[in-house]
Short mmCIF file of C-alpha atoms in Angstrom, two decimals:
data_model
loop_
_atom_site.label_atom_id
_atom_site.label_comp_id
_atom_site.label_asym_id
_atom_site.label_seq_id
_atom_site.Cartn_x
_atom_site.Cartn_y
_atom_site.Cartn_z
CA PHE A 1 -45.09 -2.84 29.50
CA THR A 2 -48.00 -1.40 27.63
CA VAL A 3 -47.72 -2.38 23.71
CA LEU A 4 -49.19 -0.05 21.45
CA ASP A 5 -50.16 -0.94 18.22
CA ARG A 6 -48.95 1.09 15.16
CA GLU A 7 -50.25 -1.22 12.35
CA TYR A 8 -53.79 -0.23 12.04
CA LEU A 9 -53.11 3.84 12.38
CA GLU A 10 -55.19 5.00 9.19
CA GLN A 11 -58.07 3.05 11.07
CA VAL A 12 -57.44 4.95 14.36
CA LEU A 13 -57.02 8.29 12.53
CA GLY A 14 -60.15 7.71 11.03
CA GLU A 15 -61.84 6.82 14.21
CA ARG A 16 -60.13 9.87 16.05
CA SER A 17 -61.52 12.17 13.30
CA ARG A 18 -65.04 10.60 14.28
CA ILE A 19 -64.88 11.17 17.84
CA THR A 20 -63.67 15.43 17.59
CA ALA A 21 -66.56 15.86 15.49
CA VAL A 22 -68.63 18.54 17.42
CA THR A 23 -71.52 16.27 17.82
CA SER A 24 -69.28 13.82 19.77
CA PRO A 25 -70.25 13.11 23.49
CA VAL A 26 -67.77 14.43 26.31
CA ARG A 27 -66.91 10.72 27.22
CA ASP A 28 -65.75 9.95 24.10
CA LEU A 29 -63.70 13.39 24.05
CA ALA A 30 -61.99 12.39 27.28
CA LYS A 31 -60.75 9.53 25.52
CA LEU A 32 -58.26 11.16 23.31
CA GLY A 33 -56.72 12.83 26.39
CA GLN A 34 -56.03 9.51 27.93
CA GLU A 35 -54.20 8.17 24.79
CA LEU A 36 -50.92 6.64 25.41
CA SER A 37 -47.94 7.28 23.73
CA ALA A 38 -44.96 5.16 23.47
CA ASP A 39 -41.76 5.83 25.40
CA LEU A 40 -39.59 3.49 23.92
CA VAL A 41 -39.43 1.76 20.32
CA LEU A 42 -38.22 -1.72 19.56
CA THR A 43 -36.36 -1.65 16.19
CA GLY A 44 -33.90 -4.04 14.45
CA SER A 45 -33.29 -6.32 11.57
CA ILE A 46 -33.56 -9.99 11.26
CA GLU A 47 -30.05 -10.98 9.50
CA GLU A 48 -31.30 -14.70 8.95
CA PHE A 49 -34.24 -16.78 9.44
CA MET A 50 -33.58 -20.21 8.16
CA LEU A 51 -35.04 -23.74 8.21
CA GLU A 52 -34.29 -26.64 6.45
CA GLU A 53 -36.08 -30.20 6.28
CA ASN A 54 -33.86 -33.52 5.76
CA LYS A 55 -36.04 -36.68 5.09
CA ARG A 56 -34.20 -39.96 5.94
CA LYS A 57 -35.75 -43.39 5.31
CA SER A 58 -35.15 -45.61 8.40
CA ARG A 59 -32.92 -48.67 7.32
CA THR A 60 -35.19 -50.89 9.14
CA SER A 61 -39.06 -50.20 8.23
CA ASP A 62 -40.29 -48.15 5.69
CA ARG A 63 -40.97 -45.38 8.09
CA VAL A 64 -39.32 -41.57 6.63
CA ILE A 65 -37.72 -39.40 9.66
CA LYS A 66 -37.70 -35.88 9.16
CA LYS A 67 -35.06 -33.82 10.48
CA ILE A 68 -35.81 -30.03 10.87
CA LYS A 69 -32.50 -27.50 11.08
CA GLY A 70 -33.18 -23.83 12.11
CA LEU A 71 -30.93 -21.00 12.35
CA VAL A 72 -31.88 -17.53 13.52
CA SER A 73 -30.11 -14.04 13.83
CA ILE A 74 -31.36 -11.02 14.88
CA HIS A 75 -30.23 -7.37 15.84
CA TYR A 76 -32.30 -5.32 17.89
CA ARG A 77 -32.23 -1.93 19.96
CA ILE A 78 -34.34 -0.24 22.25
CA ILE A 79 -34.77 3.59 21.58
CA ASP A 80 -36.10 6.41 23.98
CA VAL A 81 -38.44 8.20 21.99
CA ALA A 82 -37.96 11.65 23.99
CA THR A 83 -34.31 11.81 23.67
CA GLY A 84 -33.22 9.21 20.98
CA GLN A 85 -31.13 7.45 23.24
CA ILE A 86 -30.35 4.16 22.49
CA LYS A 87 -31.43 2.52 25.98
CA PHE A 88 -30.45 -1.21 25.16
CA SER A 89 -29.03 -3.03 22.25
CA ALA A 90 -28.53 -6.69 21.93
CA SER A 91 -28.11 -9.54 19.35
CA TYR A 92 -29.69 -12.98 19.32
CA SER A 93 -28.71 -15.98 17.74
CA SER A 94 -29.73 -19.63 17.90
CA ASP A 95 -29.37 -22.87 16.22
CA VAL A 96 -31.72 -25.68 16.28
CA GLY A 97 -31.88 -28.96 15.32
CA GLN A 98 -35.20 -31.07 16.18
CA SER A 99 -37.40 -33.67 15.19
CA ARG A 100 -40.91 -32.97 15.09
CA PRO A 101 -43.74 -34.58 13.36
CA GLY A 102 -45.46 -31.23 12.56
CA GLY A 103 -42.79 -30.60 9.60
CA LEU A 104 -41.52 -26.98 8.60
CA ARG A 105 -44.55 -25.03 9.50
CA ALA A 106 -44.92 -26.11 13.27
CA ASP A 107 -41.08 -25.59 13.41
CA ALA A 108 -41.30 -22.20 11.92
CA GLY A 109 -43.71 -21.34 14.90
CA THR A 110 -41.86 -22.78 17.66
CA LEU A 111 -38.63 -21.09 16.50
CA SER A 112 -40.42 -17.71 16.00
CA GLU A 113 -41.94 -17.94 19.70
CA THR A 114 -38.82 -19.40 21.38
CA THR A 115 -36.78 -16.33 19.59
CA GLY A 116 -39.45 -13.94 20.84
CA HIS A 117 -39.45 -14.91 24.15
CA ASN A 118 -35.81 -14.90 24.76
CA ILE A 119 -35.77 -11.57 23.43
CA GLY A 120 -38.32 -10.33 25.34
CA GLN A 121 -37.30 -11.58 28.47
CA LYS A 122 -33.54 -10.11 28.05
CA ILE A 123 -35.24 -6.97 27.40
CA LEU A 124 -37.29 -6.99 30.21
CA TYR A 125 -34.37 -7.85 32.64
CA ALA A 126 -32.12 -5.10 31.09
CA ILE A 127 -34.65 -2.53 31.43
CA TYR A 128 -36.53 -3.73 34.68
CA PRO A 129 -34.40 -6.23 36.48
CA ILE A 130 -35.69 -8.40 39.13
CA ARG A 131 -36.02 -6.58 42.47
CA ILE A 132 -36.57 -7.65 46.03
CA GLU A 133 -39.33 -5.74 47.15
CA ARG A 134 -39.63 -7.40 50.56
CA VAL A 135 -38.19 -9.58 53.06
CA VAL A 136 -39.84 -11.59 55.79
CA GLY A 137 -37.70 -13.55 57.65
CA ASP A 138 -35.80 -15.95 54.92
CA ARG A 139 -38.75 -15.38 52.54
CA LEU A 140 -38.12 -12.84 49.76
CA ILE A 141 -41.12 -11.29 47.83
CA LEU A 142 -39.45 -10.21 43.91
CA SER A 143 -41.15 -7.83 41.93
CA GLN A 144 -41.43 -9.97 38.48
CA GLY A 145 -43.93 -13.20 38.04
CA GLY A 146 -45.88 -14.57 35.19
CA ASP A 147 -44.37 -16.52 32.26
CA THR A 148 -40.59 -14.98 33.41
CA ILE A 149 -39.67 -16.78 36.54
CA LYS A 150 -40.37 -20.71 36.93
CA VAL A 151 -40.73 -22.48 40.53
CA ASN A 152 -37.37 -23.91 42.02
CA SER A 153 -35.31 -21.51 39.45
CA ILE A 154 -32.51 -20.16 41.54
CA PHE A 155 -31.20 -16.70 41.04
CA ASN A 156 -28.08 -14.92 42.44
CA ILE A 157 -28.86 -11.77 44.64
CA PHE A 158 -26.64 -8.63 44.15
CA GLU A 159 -26.70 -5.72 46.68
CA LEU A 160 -26.53 -2.15 45.00
CA SER A 161 -24.18 0.64 46.30
CA GLU A 162 -22.22 3.13 44.72
CA ALA A 163 -23.50 4.81 41.23
CA ILE A 164 -21.03 4.93 38.30
CA LYS A 165 -21.17 7.91 36.09
CA ASP A 166 -19.41 8.39 32.32
CA SER A 167 -17.01 10.91 33.28
CA TYR A 168 -17.27 12.49 29.90
CA THR A 169 -20.84 12.37 29.17
CA GLY A 170 -22.34 12.31 32.99
CA GLU A 171 -24.34 9.24 31.63
CA TRP A 172 -25.27 6.75 34.46
CA LEU A 173 -23.65 3.69 33.59
CA GLY A 174 -25.22 1.60 36.76
CA SER A 175 -23.91 0.50 40.34
CA VAL A 176 -21.60 -1.33 42.03
CA GLU A 177 -22.54 -4.85 42.53
CA THR A 178 -21.74 -7.34 45.06
CA ARG A 179 -22.80 -10.82 45.41
CA VAL A 180 -24.67 -11.33 48.84
CA GLY A 181 -26.56 -14.68 48.55
CA ARG A 182 -29.00 -16.93 46.35
CA VAL A 183 -32.93 -17.36 46.43
CA LYS A 184 -35.09 -20.23 45.19
CA ILE A 185 -38.60 -19.47 43.63
CA THR A 186 -41.03 -21.48 45.65
CA ARG A 187 -44.18 -19.71 44.14
CA VAL A 188 -45.19 -17.25 41.51
CA THR A 189 -48.26 -15.29 40.55
CA ASN A 190 -49.01 -12.89 37.49
CA ARG A 191 -46.86 -9.86 39.25
CA MET A 192 -44.67 -11.63 41.95
CA SER A 193 -42.74 -14.20 42.72
CA TYR A 194 -41.88 -15.84 46.06
CA GLY A 195 -38.50 -17.18 47.15
CA ARG A 196 -36.45 -18.85 49.89
CA LEU A 197 -32.83 -17.63 51.14
CA LEU A 198 -30.27 -20.27 50.66
#
């Protein structure tokens, strides 16, 4: 994915008007032609984001134990800009209880980061599922790497066959999936991962 920033649109438009001035070099004008536009838009609503801190004094010492309880609930959808079609829609919720020395601020950051990571991973898998790109003996090369895949993770392998279409709309719904095996991840790079066929 290429992520586009819409937050500073006013500044971008100001820079664009400067570039399109008559005196601008051809190199700067060429940049306008290369500008990216969004194919997909992520939108949604945070239904609940709550953190609560409870303090309890230890009976055996003067130590105060802080316990953080967190709850997050988010509904989100991915919209195709060209067609307006909802490509993917889901909800995410998590109930967290933990003790942490950093207090509420640290836990708000942790809860936000974990939520963002989990939602991002779910979107990535839904739109671009992991594919086997190459088979070399019992070694498999997979189409994703980076932080989304961990060494020693085990995944089921499905073969895709007949395409299924909605009989009313003609929209492609997916393919018939047949489980054919499992793979254990042995090495991960930024853009690929390597696995052994189990």
